[in-house]
Coordinates of C-alpha atoms in Angstrom, one line a residue:
M1 CA 0.3 -0.1 0.2
A2 CA 1.4 3.3 -0.8
T3 CA 2.3 5.6 1.8
V4 CA -0.1 9.1 1.2
T5 CA 1.8 12.2 2.4
P6 CA 0.1 14.8 4.6
E7 CA 0.4 17.0 1.1
E8 CA -1.0 14.8 -0.6
M9 CA -4.0 14.1 2.3
A10 CA -4.3 17.6 1.8
G11 CA -5.1 18.4 -1.3
Q12 CA -7.2 15.4 -1.6
L13 CA -9.4 17.3 1.2
L14 CA -9.1 20.2 0.1
A15 CA -10.7 19.1 -4.1
E16 CA -14.3 19.7 -5.6
G17 CA -16.2 16.5 -4.9
F18 CA -14.4 16.8 -0.8
S19 CA -17.7 18.3 -0.4
R20 CA -21.7 17.7 2.0
S21 CA -24.1 16.3 -0.1
G22 CA -27.4 16.3 2.1
P23 CA -29.1 19.7 3.1
A24 CA -28.6 21.9 5.3
A25 CA -29.7 23.0 8.4
Q26 CA -31.6 26.6 8.1
V27 CA -33.0 26.3 11.9
L28 CA -32.2 24.1 15.0
S29 CA -34.5 22.2 15.9
D30 CA -36.3 22.4 19.9
P31 CA -35.5 21.3 22.8
L32 CA -36.9 17.9 22.9
T33 CA -37.3 19.3 27.5
D34 CA -37.7 21.3 28.9
T35 CA -34.5 24.8 28.4
P36 CA -34.4 28.0 30.1
M37 CA -33.9 30.6 27.0
V38 CA -33.6 33.9 25.9
V39 CA -36.3 35.1 22.7
T40 CA -37.2 38.6 21.8
L41 CA -40.5 39.7 20.7
D42 CA -39.6 39.5 17.5
D43 CA -39.8 35.4 18.3
L44 CA -43.2 35.2 20.3
R45 CA -46.3 36.1 19.5
P46 CA -50.0 35.3 21.8
Y47 CA -51.6 32.5 21.5
E48 CA -54.0 32.4 19.7
L49 CA -56.4 30.6 21.7
D50 CA -56.7 32.9 24.5
P51 CA -59.9 33.6 26.5
R52 CA -59.6 36.2 26.9
L53 CA -60.4 38.9 24.5
T54 CA -61.3 42.1 26.7
R55 CA -58.6 43.9 28.9
N56 CA -56.8 43.1 32.1
P57 CA -59.0 44.6 34.4
L58 CA -55.4 44.3 36.8
Y59 CA -53.4 45.9 32.9
D60 CA -52.7 48.7 34.2
E61 CA -51.4 47.6 38.5
I62 CA -49.3 45.0 36.0
K63 CA -47.4 48.1 33.1
T64 CA -46.5 50.2 36.2
S65 CA -45.5 46.6 38.2
I66 CA -43.1 45.3 35.2
R67 CA -41.1 48.5 34.0
E68 CA -40.6 49.0 37.8
R69 CA -39.4 45.4 38.7
G70 CA -38.6 44.2 35.6
L71 CA -40.4 41.0 34.4
D72 CA -41.3 39.0 38.4
A73 CA -42.3 35.8 36.7
P74 CA -41.9 36.0 32.7
P75 CA -44.6 33.5 30.6
P76 CA -43.7 30.0 29.8
I77 CA -43.1 29.8 25.4
T78 CA -44.0 26.5 23.5
R79 CA -43.4 26.5 19.8
R80 CA -46.1 24.3 17.6
P81 CA -44.1 21.5 15.7
G82 CA -43.7 24.2 12.1
A83 CA -44.4 27.0 13.1
E84 CA -42.2 30.0 12.9
H85 CA -43.2 32.3 15.9
F86 CA -43.1 30.6 19.3
I87 CA -46.5 30.9 21.5
I88 CA -47.2 31.6 24.9
R89 CA -47.8 28.2 26.9
N90 CA -50.7 28.9 30.2
G91 CA -51.4 33.1 30.7
G92 CA -49.0 35.2 30.0
N93 CA -50.8 37.3 27.5
T94 CA -51.5 40.6 28.7
R95 CA -48.0 40.4 30.0
L96 CA -46.7 40.3 26.9
A97 CA -48.4 42.7 25.4
I98 CA -47.5 45.8 29.0
L99 CA -44.2 43.7 27.2
R100 CA -44.4 45.4 23.9
E101 CA -45.6 49.1 24.3
L102 CA -43.0 49.4 27.2
W103 CA -40.6 48.5 24.7
S104 CA -42.0 51.1 22.6
E105 CA -42.5 53.7 24.4
T106 CA -39.2 52.7 26.1
K107 CA -36.4 50.9 23.7
D108 CA -35.3 49.3 27.4
E109 CA -33.8 45.9 26.4
R110 CA -35.6 44.7 29.0
F111 CA -38.3 44.2 27.6
F112 CA -37.4 43.7 24.3
R113 CA -34.8 40.1 25.4
I114 CA -37.2 38.5 27.6
P115 CA -35.5 35.7 29.6
C116 CA -38.9 32.5 29.8
L117 CA -38.6 28.6 30.5
F118 CA -39.3 26.8 26.8
R119 CA -41.9 23.7 27.1
P120 CA -42.1 21.4 24.4
W121 CA -44.5 21.3 22.2
P122 CA -47.1 18.3 24.0
E123 CA -49.3 15.3 21.7
R124 CA -52.3 17.0 22.8
G125 CA -50.5 20.2 22.6
E126 CA -53.8 22.1 21.6
I127 CA -55.7 21.4 24.0
V128 CA -52.8 21.3 26.6
A129 CA -53.0 25.1 26.2
L130 CA -56.0 25.7 25.8
T131 CA -57.3 24.9 29.5
G132 CA -54.0 26.1 31.4
H133 CA -54.8 29.8 29.7
L134 CA -58.5 29.2 31.6
A135 CA -56.5 28.0 34.3
E136 CA -54.0 30.4 34.4
N137 CA -56.4 33.9 34.0
E138 CA -58.9 32.1 35.8
L139 CA -56.6 32.2 39.2
H140 CA -54.5 35.6 38.0
G141 CA -56.4 38.2 36.1
G142 CA -60.1 36.6 36.9
L143 CA -62.4 35.7 33.8
T144 CA -65.9 37.7 32.6
F145 CA -68.7 34.8 32.8
I146 CA -69.2 35.6 28.4
E147 CA -64.4 34.4 28.3
R148 CA -64.9 31.7 30.3
A149 CA -68.0 29.6 27.8
L150 CA -66.0 30.5 24.9
G151 CA -63.4 29.1 26.3
V152 CA -65.3 26.2 27.2
E153 CA -67.2 26.2 24.1
K154 CA -63.4 25.7 21.9
A155 CA -62.3 22.8 24.1
R156 CA -65.6 20.8 23.5
E157 CA -65.0 21.8 19.6
L158 CA -60.8 20.6 20.6
Y159 CA -62.2 17.5 22.4
E160 CA -64.6 16.3 19.9
Q161 CA -62.1 16.5 16.9
E162 CA -59.6 14.4 19.2
S163 CA -62.2 12.0 19.8
G164 CA -64.1 12.2 16.5
K165 CA -67.5 11.8 19.0
S166 CA -69.8 14.5 19.9
L167 CA -69.5 15.1 23.9
S168 CA -71.9 14.8 26.8
Q169 CA -71.9 17.9 29.4
S170 CA -71.5 15.6 32.2
E171 CA -68.2 14.2 30.0
L172 CA -67.2 17.7 28.9
A173 CA -66.7 18.5 32.9
R174 CA -64.2 15.7 33.1
R175 CA -62.2 16.4 30.5
L176 CA -61.9 19.0 32.2
S177 CA -61.6 18.1 35.4
T178 CA -58.9 15.7 33.9
D179 CA -56.5 18.2 32.5
G180 CA -57.1 21.4 35.2
Y181 CA -59.2 23.0 34.5
P182 CA -62.4 21.7 36.8
I183 CA -65.5 22.8 36.3
H184 CA -69.4 21.0 37.2
Q185 CA -72.2 19.6 34.7
S186 CA -74.2 22.1 35.4
H187 CA -72.1 25.3 35.1
I188 CA -71.2 24.4 31.8
S189 CA -74.9 23.5 31.2
R190 CA -75.4 27.4 31.4
M191 CA -72.0 28.4 29.6
Q192 CA -73.5 27.1 26.6
D193 CA -77.0 29.0 27.4
T194 CA -75.1 31.4 27.5
V195 CA -73.8 31.5 24.1
R196 CA -76.5 30.4 22.1
Y197 CA -79.1 32.8 23.3
L198 CA -77.7 35.2 24.9
L199 CA -74.5 36.1 23.6
P200 CA -76.4 36.9 20.6
S201 CA -78.9 39.8 21.7
I202 CA -76.7 41.0 24.9
P203 CA -73.1 41.1 23.5
N204 CA -71.8 44.4 25.2
V205 CA -73.5 43.4 28.4
L206 CA -72.1 40.4 28.7
Y207 CA -68.3 41.3 27.3
N208 CA -68.2 44.4 29.8
G209 CA -68.8 41.7 32.4
L210 CA -72.0 40.8 33.2
G211 CA -71.8 38.2 36.6
R212 CA -72.8 35.5 36.2
H213 CA -75.9 35.3 39.1
Q214 CA -77.0 37.8 36.4
V215 CA -76.1 34.8 34.0
E216 CA -77.9 32.0 35.0
R217 CA -80.9 34.4 35.9
L218 CA -81.3 34.9 33.0
A219 CA -81.5 31.6 32.0
V220 CA -83.2 30.1 33.9
L221 CA -86.0 33.1 33.1
R222 CA -85.0 32.2 28.8
K223 CA -86.3 28.5 30.6
A224 CA -89.2 29.4 32.0
T225 CA -90.7 32.2 30.1
E226 CA -90.6 29.8 26.5
I227 CA -92.0 26.5 28.4
T228 CA -94.8 28.8 28.6
W229 CA -94.8 30.2 25.4
E230 CA -95.5 26.4 23.9
K231 CA -97.8 25.9 27.1
Y232 CA -100.8 28.7 25.4
A233 CA -99.4 29.6 21.7
S234 CA -99.8 25.8 20.4
G235 CA -102.7 25.7 17.8
K236 CA -102.3 29.8 17.8
A237 CA -101.1 31.0 13.8
L238 CA -98.4 34.0 15.8
V239 CA -96.5 36.1 13.5
V240 CA -93.3 35.7 15.5
D241 CA -91.8 32.0 17.1
F242 CA -90.3 32.3 20.9
E243 CA -86.6 32.6 19.2
T244 CA -87.3 35.7 18.1
L245 CA -89.5 37.8 20.7
F246 CA -87.0 36.0 23.0
H247 CA -84.1 38.1 21.0
D248 CA -85.9 41.1 20.7
A249 CA -87.3 41.6 24.5
L250 CA -84.0 41.3 24.9
A251 CA -81.7 42.8 22.6
P252 CA -82.7 46.4 23.7
F253 CA -80.8 46.0 27.0
D254 CA -77.9 45.3 25.6
G255 CA -76.0 48.8 27.5
Q256 CA -74.0 48.9 31.0
P257 CA -73.9 45.6 33.3
D258 CA -73.9 48.0 36.0
S259 CA -77.8 49.5 34.8
F260 CA -79.0 46.0 33.9
S261 CA -82.1 44.1 35.6
V262 CA -83.5 40.8 35.1
N263 CA -85.9 42.5 36.3
R264 CA -87.0 44.6 33.8
V265 CA -86.1 42.0 30.8
Q266 CA -88.7 39.9 32.2
D267 CA -91.4 42.2 31.8
E268 CA -90.7 43.2 28.8
L269 CA -90.6 39.9 27.9
I270 CA -93.9 39.4 29.9
G271 CA -95.7 42.2 28.4
Q272 CA -94.6 40.8 24.3
M273 CA -95.9 38.0 25.9
S274 CA -99.2 39.1 26.8
Q275 CA -100.1 41.6 23.9
L276 CA -99.4 38.6 21.1
L277 CA -101.5 35.5 22.9
D278 CA -103.9 38.3 24.0
L279 CA -103.9 37.1 27.5
D280 CA -103.5 38.8 30.7
Y281 CA -100.0 39.3 32.0
N282 CA -100.7 38.8 35.2
V283 CA -101.2 35.1 34.7
L284 CA -98.6 35.2 32.4
A285 CA -95.7 36.6 35.2
L286 CA -97.3 33.6 37.4
D287 CA -97.3 30.9 35.2
V288 CA -93.6 31.4 33.9
D289 CA -92.3 32.3 38.5
S290 CA -94.3 29.0 39.2
T291 CA -92.1 27.0 36.5
E292 CA -88.7 29.3 37.3
H293 CA -88.9 27.7 40.6
R294 CA -88.7 24.3 39.1
Q295 CA -86.2 24.9 36.7
R296 CA -83.7 26.4 39.7
A297 CA -84.9 22.4 42.1
V298 CA -84.5 20.8 38.3
N299 CA -81.4 22.5 37.1
S300 CA -79.3 22.9 40.8
P301 CA -76.9 20.6 41.8
P302 CA -78.4 17.4 43.8
Q303 CA -78.2 17.8 47.3
P304 CA -77.2 14.5 49.4
P305 CA -80.4 12.6 51.1
V306 CA -81.5 12.4 54.2
E307 CA -83.7 10.7 56.4
T308 CA -86.8 12.0 58.2
A309 CA -85.4 12.6 61.5
T310 CA -82.1 14.9 60.7
V311 CA -85.4 17.1 58.5
V312 CA -87.4 17.3 60.9
N313 CA -84.3 18.4 64.0
T314 CA -83.2 20.6 60.6
A315 CA -86.9 22.8 60.5
R316 CA -87.6 23.1 64.3
A317 CA -84.4 24.9 64.4
G318 CA -85.7 27.2 61.5
A319 CA -89.1 27.5 63.0
N320 CA -87.3 29.3 65.9
L321 CA -85.4 31.7 63.4
P322 CA -87.1 35.2 62.3
D323 CA -89.8 35.2 59.9
G324 CA -87.5 36.4 56.8
S325 CA -87.0 35.2 53.1
R326 CA -84.0 33.3 52.2
S327 CA -80.8 34.6 50.8
D328 CA -81.1 33.7 47.1
G329 CA -77.1 35.0 47.1
A330 CA -75.4 31.8 48.0
A331 CA -71.4 31.0 47.9
V332 CA -69.7 29.9 45.0
G333 CA -68.2 27.0 45.4
A334 CA -64.3 26.1 43.7
C335 CA -66.7 24.3 40.9
G336 CA -69.1 27.8 40.3
N337 CA -72.2 26.1 41.7
A338 CA -74.7 27.7 44.2
P339 CA -76.7 25.7 46.8
N340 CA -80.7 24.6 45.9
N341 CA -82.5 27.0 48.1
D342 CA -85.4 25.9 46.5
A343 CA -85.5 21.9 47.5
T344 CA -84.7 21.8 50.5
P345 CA -86.0 25.3 52.6
L346 CA -83.2 26.7 55.5
P347 CA -83.7 28.5 58.2
S348 CA -83.6 32.1 57.3
P349 CA -80.6 34.4 58.4
V350 CA -80.4 35.6 62.0
K351 CA -80.9 39.4 63.5
T352 CA -79.3 40.9 66.3
P353 CA -81.1 40.9 69.9
R354 CA -83.5 43.6 70.2
A355 CA -85.4 45.0 72.9
G356 CA -89.2 43.5 72.7
A357 CA -87.2 41.1 70.2
S358 CA -89.7 37.8 70.5
S359 CA -87.7 34.4 72.9
G360 CA -87.6 33.0 69.0
E361 CA -85.3 35.7 67.9
D362 CA -83.3 35.3 71.3
D363 CA -83.1 31.5 71.1
A364 CA -81.7 32.0 67.1
A365 CA -79.4 35.2 68.8
V366 CA -78.6 32.1 71.7
R367 CA -77.8 29.2 69.3
L368 CA -75.6 31.4 66.6
Q369 CA -72.9 32.6 69.5
G370 CA -72.7 29.0 69.9
H371 CA -71.6 29.2 66.5
I372 CA -68.8 31.7 67.1
V373 CA -65.1 29.6 67.7
S374 CA -63.4 33.9 68.1
P375 CA -64.5 37.4 67.0
A376 CA -62.9 38.1 63.3
G377 CA -63.8 41.3 61.6
N378 CA -63.1 42.2 58.8
T379 CA -61.0 45.4 57.4
E380 CA -62.7 48.6 55.4
R381 CA -60.0 47.1 53.1
L382 CA -60.7 44.3 52.5
Q383 CA -64.2 44.6 52.8
T384 CA -64.5 47.6 50.2
I385 CA -61.6 44.4 48.1
Q386 CA -64.6 41.5 48.4
H387 CA -67.3 44.5 47.2
M388 CA -65.7 45.0 44.0
V389 CA -64.8 40.9 43.3
A390 CA -68.7 40.8 44.0
E391 CA -70.0 43.0 42.2
H392 CA -67.9 42.0 39.2
T393 CA -69.0 38.0 39.1
G394 CA -72.5 39.0 40.3
D395 CA -72.4 37.0 42.8
A396 CA -74.0 37.9 46.3
I397 CA -71.3 38.2 49.9
P398 CA -71.9 35.7 52.1
T399 CA -72.1 36.7 55.5
F400 CA -71.6 34.3 58.8
T401 CA -74.5 35.8 60.1
D402 CA -76.4 34.9 57.4
T403 CA -75.5 31.6 56.8
V404 CA -74.3 30.4 59.5
L405 CA -77.4 28.4 60.2
Q406 CA -77.7 28.3 57.0
A407 CA -76.0 24.3 57.6
I408 CA -76.7 21.4 55.8
P409 CA -77.1 18.0 58.2
V410 CA -74.0 16.6 58.1
Q411 CA -75.6 12.5 59.0
A412 CA -78.2 11.3 59.8
G413 CA -77.5 7.7 61.2
G414 CA -76.9 6.7 64.5
L415 CA -78.7 7.2 68.2
F416 CA -78.3 11.0 68.4
P417 CA -77.8 12.3 64.7
I418 CA -76.0 15.2 64.5
S419 CA -77.4 18.7 61.8
D420 CA -74.4 20.5 63.1
V421 CA -71.5 19.1 64.0
W422 CA -70.0 22.2 66.8
Y423 CA -73.1 23.2 68.2
I424 CA -74.2 22.1 71.2
E425 CA -78.3 22.9 72.2
P426 CA -78.6 24.5 76.1
G427 CA -80.1 20.4 77.1
L428 CA -76.9 18.3 75.8
D429 CA -75.0 21.3 77.8
S430 CA -74.2 19.1 81.2
P431 CA -71.0 16.4 82.3
D432 CA -74.3 14.1 82.6
R433 CA -76.2 14.3 79.3
L434 CA -72.4 15.0 77.4
R435 CA -71.4 11.2 78.3
I436 CA -74.3 10.1 76.9
H437 CA -73.8 11.2 73.6
I438 CA -70.0 11.4 73.7
A439 CA -70.1 7.3 74.8
Q440 CA -72.8 6.7 71.7
F441 CA -71.0 7.9 69.9
A442 CA -67.7 6.3 70.5
Q443 CA -69.9 3.1 70.2
E444 CA -70.8 4.1 67.2
I445 CA -67.2 4.1 65.6
A446 CA -66.4 0.7 67.1
E447 CA -69.5 -0.8 66.2
Q448 CA -67.9 0.4 62.6
A449 CA -64.1 -0.4 62.9
E450 CA -66.6 -4.1 64.3
V451 CA -64.5 -3.7 67.8
P452 CA -68.1 -3.4 69.3
G453 CA -67.9 -5.0 72.1
C454 CA -64.7 -2.7 73.4
I455 CA -66.1 0.6 74.6
E456 CA -67.7 0.3 78.1
A457 CA -69.5 3.4 78.6
V458 CA -68.9 4.7 82.5
Q459 CA -69.9 8.3 84.9
T460 CA -65.9 10.2 84.1
G461 CA -63.7 10.8 82.7
I462 CA -64.7 12.1 79.1
G463 CA -68.1 9.4 79.4
F464 CA -66.1 5.2 78.1
T465 CA -63.7 3.2 78.7
C466 CA -61.6 1.8 76.4
I467 CA -61.2 -2.5 77.5
A468 CA -59.6 -5.5 75.6
P469 CA -61.1 -8.2 72.9
G470 CA -63.1 -10.9 74.3
P471 CA -61.5 -14.2 74.8
G472 CA -61.3 -15.4 70.9
L473 CA -61.9 -12.0 69.5
S474 CA -58.9 -11.2 67.3
P475 CA -59.7 -7.6 66.5
S476 CA -58.8 -6.0 62.5
A477 CA -56.0 -3.3 61.5
F478 CA -58.1 -1.4 61.4
G479 CA -60.3 -1.9 64.5
Q480 CA -56.5 -2.1 66.3
V481 CA -56.0 1.5 65.4
V482 CA -60.0 3.6 65.6
L483 CA -59.0 1.5 69.3
A484 CA -55.9 3.0 69.6
L485 CA -57.7 6.5 68.4
L486 CA -60.6 6.4 70.9
R487 CA -57.5 5.1 74.0
A488 CA -55.7 8.1 73.2
L489 CA -58.5 10.6 73.6
S490 CA -60.3 8.9 76.6
R491 CA -57.1 7.5 78.1
P492 CA -55.8 10.9 80.0
Y493 CA -59.3 11.9 81.5
A494 CA -60.4 7.9 83.6
K495 CA -58.1 5.5 84.4
E496 CA -57.4 1.8 82.7
P497 CA -55.1 -0.4 82.3
D498 CA -52.8 -0.5 78.7
Q499 CA -54.3 -3.0 76.2
G500 CA -51.3 -3.2 74.5
D501 CA -52.0 -0.2 71.5
V502 CA -51.0 -0.3 68.5
H503 CA -48.0 2.7 67.5
L504 CA -51.3 5.3 66.6
A505 CA -48.1 7.6 65.1
A506 CA -47.2 6.1 62.3
S507 CA -51.1 5.3 60.8
L508 CA -53.4 8.5 62.5
G509 CA -52.6 10.3 58.8
A510 CA -54.5 6.9 57.3
L511 CA -56.8 5.9 59.5
L512 CA -58.0 9.4 58.9
L513 CA -57.1 10.4 55.4
G514 CA -56.4 7.2 53.6
G515 CA -53.5 5.5 52.3
C516 CA -51.2 6.1 49.6
I517 CA -53.9 4.1 46.3
S518 CA -50.2 3.2 45.2
D519 CA -50.4 0.9 48.7
A520 CA -52.5 -3.0 48.2
D521 CA -51.5 -3.3 52.2
A522 CA -52.5 0.5 53.9
L523 CA -55.7 0.3 55.7
P524 CA -59.1 1.0 54.7
R525 CA -59.4 4.8 56.2
L526 CA -62.4 6.1 58.4
S527 CA -65.4 5.9 56.4
D528 CA -67.1 9.9 56.2
N529 CA -70.1 8.8 58.7
G530 CA -67.5 8.2 61.5
L531 CA -64.8 11.5 61.0
V532 CA -68.1 13.8 61.6
K533 CA -68.7 11.3 64.8
L534 CA -65.4 11.6 65.8
F535 CA -64.5 15.3 65.2
R536 CA -69.0 15.9 67.3
L537 CA -67.0 13.7 70.2
V538 CA -64.0 16.3 69.5
R539 CA -66.2 18.3 70.2
L540 CA -68.3 17.2 73.6
A541 CA -65.1 16.1 75.3
R542 CA -63.8 19.3 74.9
R543 CA -67.3 21.3 76.2
L544 CA -67.5 19.0 78.8
L545 CA -63.9 19.2 80.7
D546 CA -64.8 23.1 80.2
L547 CA -67.2 22.3 82.6
E548 CA -66.0 20.4 84.4
A549 CA -63.4 23.2 85.4
N550 CA -65.7 26.1 85.9
P551 CA -68.8 24.6 86.7
D552 CA -70.4 27.7 86.6
E553 CA -70.4 27.6 83.1
A554 CA -73.0 25.2 82.6
T555 CA -76.7 26.5 81.0
P556 CA -79.3 27.0 83.2

């Protein structure tokens, strides 16, 4: 083999025939994992399907903060496969718009070059991005009801494209919750009605922030008047259909949400129906009102079933309260659902005692005081913020006085049904009676753990003591932990021999919360009924010990 000199090798490498035959890469591929990077405003675009369509109410405050402090929380970015520009992954469109304004105003490089966290485009990218923007906007800036409704409607379209079939409202709610945006099916129903029936008639009112509470009232009103219309219009030759009638009655109210009134809409709608159907206004108004109540009962989330004895007990508690209308502006939970105030009558709000008050009002005031662990006053600033939020969402502000006595019974079984974990009735507020109830709750908890013979009622301590299982009985691990918990509660106040308890500290979390899902040997957790009884037992025992220490506190 001939030896190649260095000069000959260099000549071959520099020859024209030695060159790249494949295409040259024009751009680098995106990282495959989360990667910090610096991008410019020219590289970045807002997310096109962002549910926020109106100006963020906190826009000016955010802009001031970014101008003075810089971008404390750069938005996460991503890029669709094959796309030229990066986009905001979840939330951050407002910050991007502000950065563009500040760059235009100041030409400061810190507003042009932005350190961001790049996250790869996932397999279900569009759905992940949309639900991420919904959740992020909900958390930081608050969306109007119509923005949430349109966002959920777009999510439904993406889910149906993904699955190739139409989705029910319950299935849509399940998928949204799975992807990080929990929402109740009844809330979705109201959103779809809003997009279909209300948006064409009052877009300005909706986009300017009409709250959920008023939207829901409008939706119920529309359904009630439609049912009434179909009832009386059957067989008549009318010049308009209900859809046209509803639009014509609602459209003139498309002004500002501050001046919008559902009652005025109802009056106008029933007035036009009265003329078209040639029926008395009051007849139609009564019919619509009755149908509205039925619609609220049908469409509200179902309440847990309760036994008759508990319902009677609750009603009796309400009988001692002053007469008054119920609060229809109930508090709204994490999923946006209003309790059903029409299906189950609840005690009326209490009033503070006054001179000449009736015995019923005095009883209500006493019971109200029984629910106060420690007074807590709101600052004027906090109250102002709460009112601003309530006006924006259309929700009523729940107050302690209005809602404390409207508790739904939490447990209906057992010898002493529990309708209120904290409140202690005057007839129960004595050591002997408290011990009877405490011992009964301990016995019922032990029965759930299949160790019923291990609880003995006593007239000392907190009312019960734990005894060893009978000969030949071997409690399960769950039963041993329950007995250990009950003995830990009673032992400091009643002397009994140690029965060889399991190590409670290692099992208490599993007993109260439940074991790890992946742990096949995890203990079963205490049932919801058992947990409520445990809470009630602890509350009564604390009161019993207070009375033992200060007998003068006992109710006469």
